[in-house]
Amino acid sequence: QFTGTLAINRKDEIGQLANSFQLMTEKLGENDRIRKEFISDVSHDFQSPLLNIKGYASLLLDNELPAEERKSYALVIQSETERLSSLTKQLLLLTSLDQIASPLHLKMFSLDEQLKEIIRKHRWLLEEKGMSLSMEIDEGRYKGDPSFLEKVWENLLSNALKYTEDGGSIDIELTEQANKVTVKFSDNGIGIDQEAMGRIFDRFYRVDDSRTQEIGGTGLGLSIVQQVVKLHGGTIEVMRNKEKGTTFIVELPKL
Ligand code: ADP
């Protein structure tokens, strides 16, 4: 692979061509680095649950094991298997989003109904955690890819739930304007440090503190969110709330 610099400093066609080659090789090198990093991250993320499953499965082979311990080992195997399963699903989704041709299947649908449905699905968790949820939802007819957008709301809501302590609250707003729709997810949870703000959309990035590490996750959710929003020509913004917690604002232009 060519990594040197072409020392052609001319303004004519040859100079332009040299510049394009330069850009291309830089881009190729960059892609290669990203690809290697990605594979290494994926392998690492598969390796640790697999090792846990292997370890606890061999402990379970001991016939003398008290029932109590047996159960706790089986539970670890179950949760590690779930982790692998969600990792695989998210990776497949990311791969489908990375296709060269747009993977979107656009359709006119009701965004408000979709949001309400996702909230309904999470009711049990809200109740379990004693959390309250308020919503202000306009009617929102929108042309986009409903199945990818569903993942966006799903990931934002499940993060708000995961990273907010029991008894906390979540606000969801949908406002419709002539040329765009805006969806806001706000929570009063653990919040995100200023220095982590710039990295939360990176693949596999998880905030490095004990509270986040305790809560399960793959670090892929927000990169999926960002990718889907981008494919719809939209933007996503994240802000720290004045008091406590985090707000995500998604703006989608009407196509
Ligand atoms: P994960 O699977 O770890 O939840 P995400 O890509 O969805 O991955 O999020 C990346 C990181 O951003 C999380 O690990 C967490 O540290 C932080 N984060 C995301 N949403 C929130 C939120 N609502 N409140 C606090 N931290 C959050």
mmCIF file of C-alpha atoms and ligand atoms in Angstrom:
data_model
loop_
_atom_site.group_PDB
_atom_site.id
_atom_site.type_symbol
_atom_site.label_atom_id
_atom_site.label_comp_id
_atom_site.label_asym_id
_atom_site.label_seq_id
_atom_site.Cartn_x
_atom_site.Cartn_y
_atom_site.Cartn_z
ATOM 1 C CA GLN A 1 0.000 0.000 0.000
ATOM 2 C CA PHE A 2 1.269 3.450 -0.974
ATOM 3 C CA THR A 3 1.703 5.727 1.998
ATOM 4 C CA GLY A 4 4.254 8.293 0.819
ATOM 5 C CA THR A 5 3.581 11.810 -0.386
ATOM 6 C CA LEU A 6 3.606 12.787 -4.044
ATOM 7 C CA ALA A 7 5.808 15.849 -4.230
ATOM 8 C CA ILE A 8 4.083 17.497 -7.150
ATOM 9 C CA ASN A 9 3.236 21.068 -6.480
ATOM 10 C CA ARG A 10 1.521 22.306 -9.606
ATOM 11 C CA LYS A 11 -1.765 24.011 -10.258
ATOM 12 C CA ASP A 12 -2.436 22.361 -13.661
ATOM 13 C CA GLU A 13 -4.202 19.036 -14.382
ATOM 14 C CA ILE A 14 -1.194 17.003 -13.285
ATOM 15 C CA GLY A 15 -1.087 18.912 -10.019
ATOM 16 C CA GLN A 16 -4.810 18.324 -9.515
ATOM 17 C CA LEU A 17 -4.444 14.635 -10.330
ATOM 18 C CA ALA A 18 -1.595 14.348 -7.847
ATOM 19 C CA ASN A 19 -3.794 15.999 -5.227
ATOM 20 C CA SER A 20 -6.640 13.561 -5.893
ATOM 21 C CA PHE A 21 -4.295 10.584 -5.573
ATOM 22 C CA GLN A 22 -2.972 12.047 -2.381
ATOM 23 C CA LEU A 23 -6.489 12.399 -0.958
ATOM 24 C CA MET A 24 -7.440 8.906 -2.124
ATOM 25 C CA THR A 25 -4.459 7.235 -0.498
ATOM 26 C CA GLU A 26 -5.038 9.169 2.707
ATOM 27 C CA LYS A 27 -8.655 8.087 2.697
ATOM 28 C CA LEU A 28 -7.750 4.465 1.968
ATOM 29 C CA GLY A 29 -5.242 4.472 4.789
ATOM 30 C CA GLU A 30 -7.807 6.003 7.117
ATOM 31 C CA ASN A 31 -10.463 3.431 6.119
ATOM 32 C CA ASP A 32 -7.991 0.654 6.671
ATOM 33 C CA ARG A 33 -7.166 1.949 10.129
ATOM 34 C CA ILE A 34 -10.862 2.309 11.005
ATOM 35 C CA ARG A 35 -11.580 -1.197 9.703
ATOM 36 C CA LYS A 36 -8.754 -2.726 11.759
ATOM 37 C CA GLU A 37 -9.847 -0.848 14.856
ATOM 38 C CA PHE A 38 -13.425 -1.980 14.275
ATOM 39 C CA ILE A 39 -12.459 -5.651 13.951
ATOM 40 C CA SER A 40 -10.324 -5.470 17.043
ATOM 41 C CA ASP A 41 -13.149 -3.829 19.027
ATOM 42 C CA VAL A 42 -15.679 -6.395 17.801
ATOM 43 C CA SER A 43 -13.395 -9.304 18.663
ATOM 44 C CA HIS A 44 -12.772 -7.915 22.103
ATOM 45 C CA ASP A 45 -16.488 -7.406 22.713
ATOM 46 C CA PHE A 46 -17.224 -11.000 21.723
ATOM 47 C CA GLN A 47 -14.296 -12.424 23.604
ATOM 48 C CA SER A 48 -15.208 -11.360 27.126
ATOM 49 C CA PRO A 49 -18.779 -12.768 27.233
ATOM 50 C CA LEU A 50 -17.558 -15.938 25.510
ATOM 51 C CA LEU A 51 -14.873 -16.412 28.142
ATOM 52 C CA ASN A 52 -17.459 -15.915 30.888
ATOM 53 C CA ILE A 53 -19.817 -18.428 29.301
ATOM 54 C CA LYS A 54 -17.030 -20.960 28.917
ATOM 55 C CA GLY A 55 -15.831 -20.479 32.484
ATOM 56 C CA TYR A 56 -19.241 -20.704 34.130
ATOM 57 C CA ALA A 57 -20.300 -23.627 31.932
ATOM 58 C CA SER A 58 -17.307 -25.639 33.115
ATOM 59 C CA LEU A 59 -18.077 -24.742 36.732
ATOM 60 C CA LEU A 60 -21.618 -26.057 36.171
ATOM 61 C CA LEU A 61 -20.205 -29.455 35.205
ATOM 62 C CA ASP A 62 -19.307 -30.038 38.843
ATOM 63 C CA ASN A 63 -22.005 -32.392 40.139
ATOM 64 C CA GLU A 64 -21.441 -31.465 43.782
ATOM 65 C CA LEU A 65 -22.365 -27.849 43.224
ATOM 66 C CA PRO A 66 -25.055 -26.484 45.606
ATOM 67 C CA ALA A 67 -28.286 -25.541 43.812
ATOM 68 C CA GLU A 68 -27.900 -21.897 44.779
ATOM 69 C CA GLU A 69 -24.519 -21.539 43.061
ATOM 70 C CA ARG A 70 -25.683 -23.552 40.094
ATOM 71 C CA LYS A 71 -28.479 -21.050 39.601
ATOM 72 C CA SER A 72 -26.229 -18.022 39.856
ATOM 73 C CA TYR A 73 -23.826 -19.455 37.252
ATOM 74 C CA ALA A 74 -26.711 -20.264 34.915
ATOM 75 C CA LEU A 75 -27.898 -16.661 35.277
ATOM 76 C CA VAL A 76 -24.489 -15.322 34.245
ATOM 77 C CA ILE A 77 -24.546 -17.581 31.187
ATOM 78 C CA GLN A 78 -28.016 -16.350 30.341
ATOM 79 C CA SER A 79 -27.142 -12.657 30.602
ATOM 80 C CA GLU A 80 -23.858 -13.070 28.700
ATOM 81 C CA THR A 81 -25.737 -14.887 25.929
ATOM 82 C CA GLU A 82 -28.195 -12.007 25.777
ATOM 83 C CA ARG A 83 -25.281 -9.592 25.521
ATOM 84 C CA LEU A 84 -23.847 -11.540 22.579
ATOM 85 C CA SER A 85 -27.215 -11.686 20.929
ATOM 86 C CA SER A 86 -27.793 -7.933 21.192
ATOM 87 C CA LEU A 87 -24.234 -7.258 20.001
ATOM 88 C CA THR A 88 -24.808 -9.425 16.927
ATOM 89 C CA LYS A 89 -28.130 -7.733 16.148
ATOM 90 C CA GLN A 90 -26.622 -4.264 16.446
ATOM 91 C CA LEU A 91 -23.636 -5.201 14.294
ATOM 92 C CA LEU A 92 -25.914 -6.571 11.585
ATOM 93 C CA LEU A 93 -27.925 -3.386 11.701
ATOM 94 C CA LEU A 94 -24.797 -1.228 11.445
ATOM 95 C CA THR A 95 -23.555 -3.275 8.500
ATOM 96 C CA SER A 96 -26.852 -2.838 6.701
ATOM 97 C CA LEU A 97 -26.625 0.922 7.290
ATOM 98 C CA ASP A 98 -23.115 1.026 5.823
ATOM 99 C CA GLN A 99 -24.171 -0.174 2.391
ATOM 100 C CA ILE A 100 -23.073 2.016 -0.476
ATOM 101 C CA ALA A 101 -26.572 2.356 -1.898
ATOM 102 C CA SER A 102 -29.062 3.846 0.532
ATOM 103 C CA PRO A 103 -30.654 1.078 2.608
ATOM 104 C CA LEU A 104 -33.703 3.247 3.331
ATOM 105 C CA HIS A 105 -37.202 2.176 2.340
ATOM 106 C CA LEU A 106 -39.119 5.426 2.477
ATOM 107 C CA LYS A 107 -42.762 5.444 3.372
ATOM 108 C CA MET A 108 -45.285 7.966 4.697
ATOM 109 C CA PHE A 109 -46.214 7.008 8.244
ATOM 110 C CA SER A 110 -47.379 8.382 11.540
ATOM 111 C CA LEU A 111 -44.407 9.285 13.718
ATOM 112 C CA ASP A 112 -46.603 10.048 16.735
ATOM 113 C CA GLU A 113 -48.142 6.571 16.632
ATOM 114 C CA GLN A 114 -44.678 5.029 16.338
ATOM 115 C CA LEU A 115 -43.377 6.954 19.357
ATOM 116 C CA LYS A 116 -46.426 6.082 21.445
ATOM 117 C CA GLU A 117 -46.063 2.415 20.554
ATOM 118 C CA ILE A 118 -42.426 2.382 21.669
ATOM 119 C CA ILE A 119 -43.344 4.082 24.924
ATOM 120 C CA ARG A 120 -46.080 1.471 25.444
ATOM 121 C CA LYS A 121 -43.537 -1.319 24.979
ATOM 122 C CA HIS A 122 -41.348 0.134 27.734
ATOM 123 C CA ARG A 123 -44.151 0.771 30.245
ATOM 124 C CA TRP A 124 -43.257 -2.272 32.345
ATOM 125 C CA LEU A 125 -39.665 -1.068 32.756
ATOM 126 C CA LEU A 126 -40.815 2.423 33.698
ATOM 127 C CA GLU A 127 -43.044 0.891 36.338
ATOM 128 C CA GLU A 128 -40.363 -1.453 37.585
ATOM 129 C CA LYS A 129 -37.987 1.480 38.056
ATOM 130 C CA GLY A 130 -40.690 3.731 39.524
ATOM 131 C CA MET A 131 -40.009 6.321 36.827
ATOM 132 C CA SER A 132 -42.380 8.865 35.346
ATOM 133 C CA LEU A 133 -42.690 9.753 31.703
ATOM 134 C CA SER A 134 -44.310 12.821 30.243
ATOM 135 C CA MET A 135 -44.937 13.352 26.587
ATOM 136 C CA GLU A 136 -46.014 16.198 24.375
ATOM 137 C CA ILE A 137 -46.589 14.743 21.003
ATOM 138 C CA ASP A 138 -47.951 16.573 17.966
ATOM 139 C CA GLU A 139 -49.428 14.641 15.150
ATOM 140 C CA GLY A 140 -46.490 13.861 12.900
ATOM 141 C CA ARG A 141 -46.929 12.515 9.405
ATOM 142 C CA TYR A 142 -43.454 11.823 8.123
ATOM 143 C CA LYS A 143 -41.862 10.235 5.093
ATOM 144 C CA GLY A 144 -38.919 8.112 6.181
ATOM 145 C CA ASP A 145 -37.856 4.563 6.867
ATOM 146 C CA PRO A 146 -40.125 3.403 9.719
ATOM 147 C CA SER A 147 -38.111 0.361 10.731
ATOM 148 C CA PHE A 148 -34.804 2.226 11.021
ATOM 149 C CA LEU A 149 -36.447 5.194 12.753
ATOM 150 C CA GLU A 150 -38.029 2.823 15.230
ATOM 151 C CA LYS A 151 -34.474 1.788 16.228
ATOM 152 C CA VAL A 152 -33.604 5.460 16.810
ATOM 153 C CA TRP A 153 -36.430 6.048 19.320
ATOM 154 C CA GLU A 154 -35.923 2.630 20.832
ATOM 155 C CA ASN A 155 -32.222 3.282 21.490
ATOM 156 C CA LEU A 156 -32.769 6.817 22.825
ATOM 157 C CA LEU A 157 -35.541 5.689 25.143
ATOM 158 C CA SER A 158 -33.711 2.634 26.393
ATOM 159 C CA ASN A 159 -30.634 4.787 27.123
ATOM 160 C CA ALA A 160 -32.773 7.309 29.009
ATOM 161 C CA LEU A 161 -34.134 4.395 31.041
ATOM 162 C CA LYS A 162 -30.774 2.719 31.559
ATOM 163 C CA TYR A 163 -28.858 5.825 32.565
ATOM 164 C CA THR A 164 -31.473 7.283 34.920
ATOM 165 C CA GLU A 165 -31.748 6.184 38.521
ATOM 166 C CA ASP A 166 -34.941 4.617 39.865
ATOM 167 C CA GLY A 167 -37.618 7.214 40.526
ATOM 168 C CA GLY A 168 -36.277 9.536 37.811
ATOM 169 C CA SER A 169 -38.182 11.049 34.938
ATOM 170 C CA ILE A 170 -38.140 11.198 31.154
ATOM 171 C CA ASP A 171 -39.719 13.760 28.820
ATOM 172 C CA ILE A 172 -40.449 13.076 25.190
ATOM 173 C CA GLU A 173 -41.545 15.763 22.745
ATOM 174 C CA LEU A 174 -42.482 15.649 19.094
ATOM 175 C CA THR A 175 -43.061 18.941 17.315
ATOM 176 C CA GLU A 176 -43.997 19.271 13.719
ATOM 177 C CA GLN A 177 -43.144 22.263 11.562
ATOM 178 C CA ALA A 178 -43.743 22.945 7.882
ATOM 179 C CA ASN A 179 -40.335 21.678 6.773
ATOM 180 C CA LYS A 180 -39.154 19.417 9.601
ATOM 181 C CA VAL A 181 -40.042 17.346 12.633
ATOM 182 C CA THR A 182 -38.166 17.619 15.929
ATOM 183 C CA VAL A 183 -38.056 14.846 18.515
ATOM 184 C CA LYS A 184 -36.607 15.455 21.964
ATOM 185 C CA PHE A 185 -35.687 12.886 24.615
ATOM 186 C CA SER A 186 -34.774 14.325 27.961
ATOM 187 C CA ASP A 187 -33.932 12.529 31.203
ATOM 188 C CA ASN A 188 -32.777 13.542 34.681
ATOM 189 C CA GLY A 189 -30.305 10.690 34.924
ATOM 190 C CA ILE A 190 -26.573 10.320 35.523
ATOM 191 C CA GLY A 191 -25.655 12.740 32.708
ATOM 192 C CA ILE A 192 -22.589 12.769 30.466
ATOM 193 C CA ASP A 193 -19.310 14.529 31.296
ATOM 194 C CA GLN A 194 -18.251 17.319 28.990
ATOM 195 C CA GLU A 195 -15.169 15.440 27.770
ATOM 196 C CA ALA A 196 -17.190 12.326 26.882
ATOM 197 C CA MET A 197 -19.760 14.361 24.913
ATOM 198 C CA GLY A 198 -17.727 14.345 21.711
ATOM 199 C CA ARG A 199 -17.262 10.577 21.739
ATOM 200 C CA ILE A 200 -20.621 9.070 22.628
ATOM 201 C CA PHE A 201 -21.578 8.602 18.964
ATOM 202 C CA ASP A 202 -18.375 6.620 18.245
ATOM 203 C CA ARG A 203 -18.762 2.901 17.712
ATOM 204 C CA PHE A 204 -18.132 0.922 20.898
ATOM 205 C CA TYR A 205 -17.568 4.024 22.995
ATOM 206 C CA ARG A 206 -18.953 3.770 26.524
ATOM 207 C CA VAL A 207 -18.340 6.333 29.241
ATOM 208 C CA ASP A 208 -15.560 5.052 31.431
ATOM 209 C CA ASP A 209 -17.047 5.276 34.896
ATOM 210 C CA SER A 210 -18.222 2.698 37.375
ATOM 211 C CA ARG A 211 -21.917 3.524 36.986
ATOM 212 C CA THR A 212 -21.877 3.063 33.205
ATOM 213 C CA GLN A 213 -19.777 -0.087 33.396
ATOM 214 C CA GLU A 214 -22.268 -1.631 35.810
ATOM 215 C CA ILE A 215 -25.080 -1.037 33.306
ATOM 216 C CA GLY A 216 -24.960 -3.378 30.342
ATOM 217 C CA GLY A 217 -24.388 -2.063 26.835
ATOM 218 C CA THR A 218 -22.412 -2.447 23.625
ATOM 219 C CA GLY A 219 -21.558 1.168 22.821
ATOM 220 C CA LEU A 220 -23.231 0.734 19.420
ATOM 221 C CA GLY A 221 -26.681 2.199 20.135
ATOM 222 C CA LEU A 222 -25.885 5.858 19.545
ATOM 223 C CA SER A 223 -23.751 5.211 16.467
ATOM 224 C CA ILE A 224 -26.771 3.465 14.943
ATOM 225 C CA VAL A 225 -28.949 6.430 15.950
ATOM 226 C CA GLN A 226 -26.559 8.907 14.365
ATOM 227 C CA GLN A 227 -26.198 6.896 11.167
ATOM 228 C CA VAL A 228 -29.962 6.541 10.652
ATOM 229 C CA VAL A 229 -30.552 10.246 11.340
ATOM 230 C CA LYS A 230 -27.803 11.171 8.868
ATOM 231 C CA LEU A 231 -29.282 8.912 6.183
ATOM 232 C CA HIS A 232 -32.542 10.855 6.576
ATOM 233 C CA GLY A 233 -30.634 14.109 6.083
ATOM 234 C CA GLY A 234 -31.233 15.049 9.717
ATOM 235 C CA THR A 235 -29.138 16.101 12.698
ATOM 236 C CA ILE A 236 -28.773 14.946 16.289
ATOM 237 C CA GLU A 237 -27.613 17.130 19.112
ATOM 238 C CA VAL A 238 -26.871 16.259 22.728
ATOM 239 C CA MET A 239 -26.956 18.640 25.670
ATOM 240 C CA ARG A 240 -26.359 18.480 29.388
ATOM 241 C CA ASN A 241 -29.421 19.566 31.303
ATOM 242 C CA LYS A 242 -29.086 22.527 33.675
ATOM 243 C CA GLU A 243 -30.078 20.576 36.756
ATOM 244 C CA LYS A 244 -29.186 16.992 35.942
ATOM 245 C CA GLY A 245 -29.359 14.563 33.061
ATOM 246 C CA THR A 246 -29.211 14.648 29.297
ATOM 247 C CA THR A 247 -31.279 15.826 26.323
ATOM 248 C CA PHE A 248 -31.026 14.447 22.802
ATOM 249 C CA ILE A 249 -32.631 16.476 19.995
ATOM 250 C CA VAL A 250 -33.253 14.866 16.617
ATOM 251 C CA GLU A 251 -34.275 17.051 13.681
ATOM 252 C CA LEU A 252 -35.507 15.406 10.525
ATOM 253 C CA PRO A 253 -36.200 17.440 7.403
ATOM 254 C CA LYS A 254 -39.387 16.570 5.586
ATOM 255 C CA LEU A 255 -38.290 14.875 2.395
HETATM 256 P P1 ADP B 1 -24.521 1.609 25.248
HETATM 257 O O1 ADP B 1 -24.819 0.279 24.643
HETATM 258 O O2 ADP B 1 -23.287 1.600 26.098
HETATM 259 O O3 ADP B 1 -25.692 2.215 25.955
HETATM 260 P P2 ADP B 1 -24.670 3.827 23.340
HETATM 261 O O4 ADP B 1 -23.946 3.983 22.042
HETATM 262 O O5 ADP B 1 -26.156 3.796 23.272
HETATM 263 O O6 ADP B 1 -24.090 2.528 24.006
HETATM 264 O O7 ADP B 1 -24.231 5.010 24.279
HETATM 265 C C1 ADP B 1 -22.838 5.313 24.435
HETATM 266 C C2 ADP B 1 -22.551 5.831 25.837
HETATM 267 O O8 ADP B 1 -23.151 7.112 26.012
HETATM 268 C C3 ADP B 1 -23.157 4.967 26.936
HETATM 269 O O9 ADP B 1 -22.306 3.891 27.277
HETATM 270 C C4 ADP B 1 -23.317 5.963 28.070
HETATM 271 O O10 ADP B 1 -22.081 6.101 28.748
HETATM 272 C C5 ADP B 1 -23.600 7.286 27.345
HETATM 273 N N1 ADP B 1 -25.056 7.600 27.300
HETATM 274 C C6 ADP B 1 -25.917 7.388 26.279
HETATM 275 N N2 ADP B 1 -27.152 7.841 26.561
HETATM 276 C C7 ADP B 1 -27.076 8.377 27.801
HETATM 277 C C8 ADP B 1 -28.029 9.026 28.671
HETATM 278 N N3 ADP B 1 -29.306 9.232 28.319
HETATM 279 N N4 ADP B 1 -27.578 9.451 29.896
HETATM 280 C C9 ADP B 1 -26.281 9.273 30.261
HETATM 281 N N5 ADP B 1 -25.352 8.666 29.498
HETATM 282 C C10 ADP B 1 -25.736 8.223 28.280
#
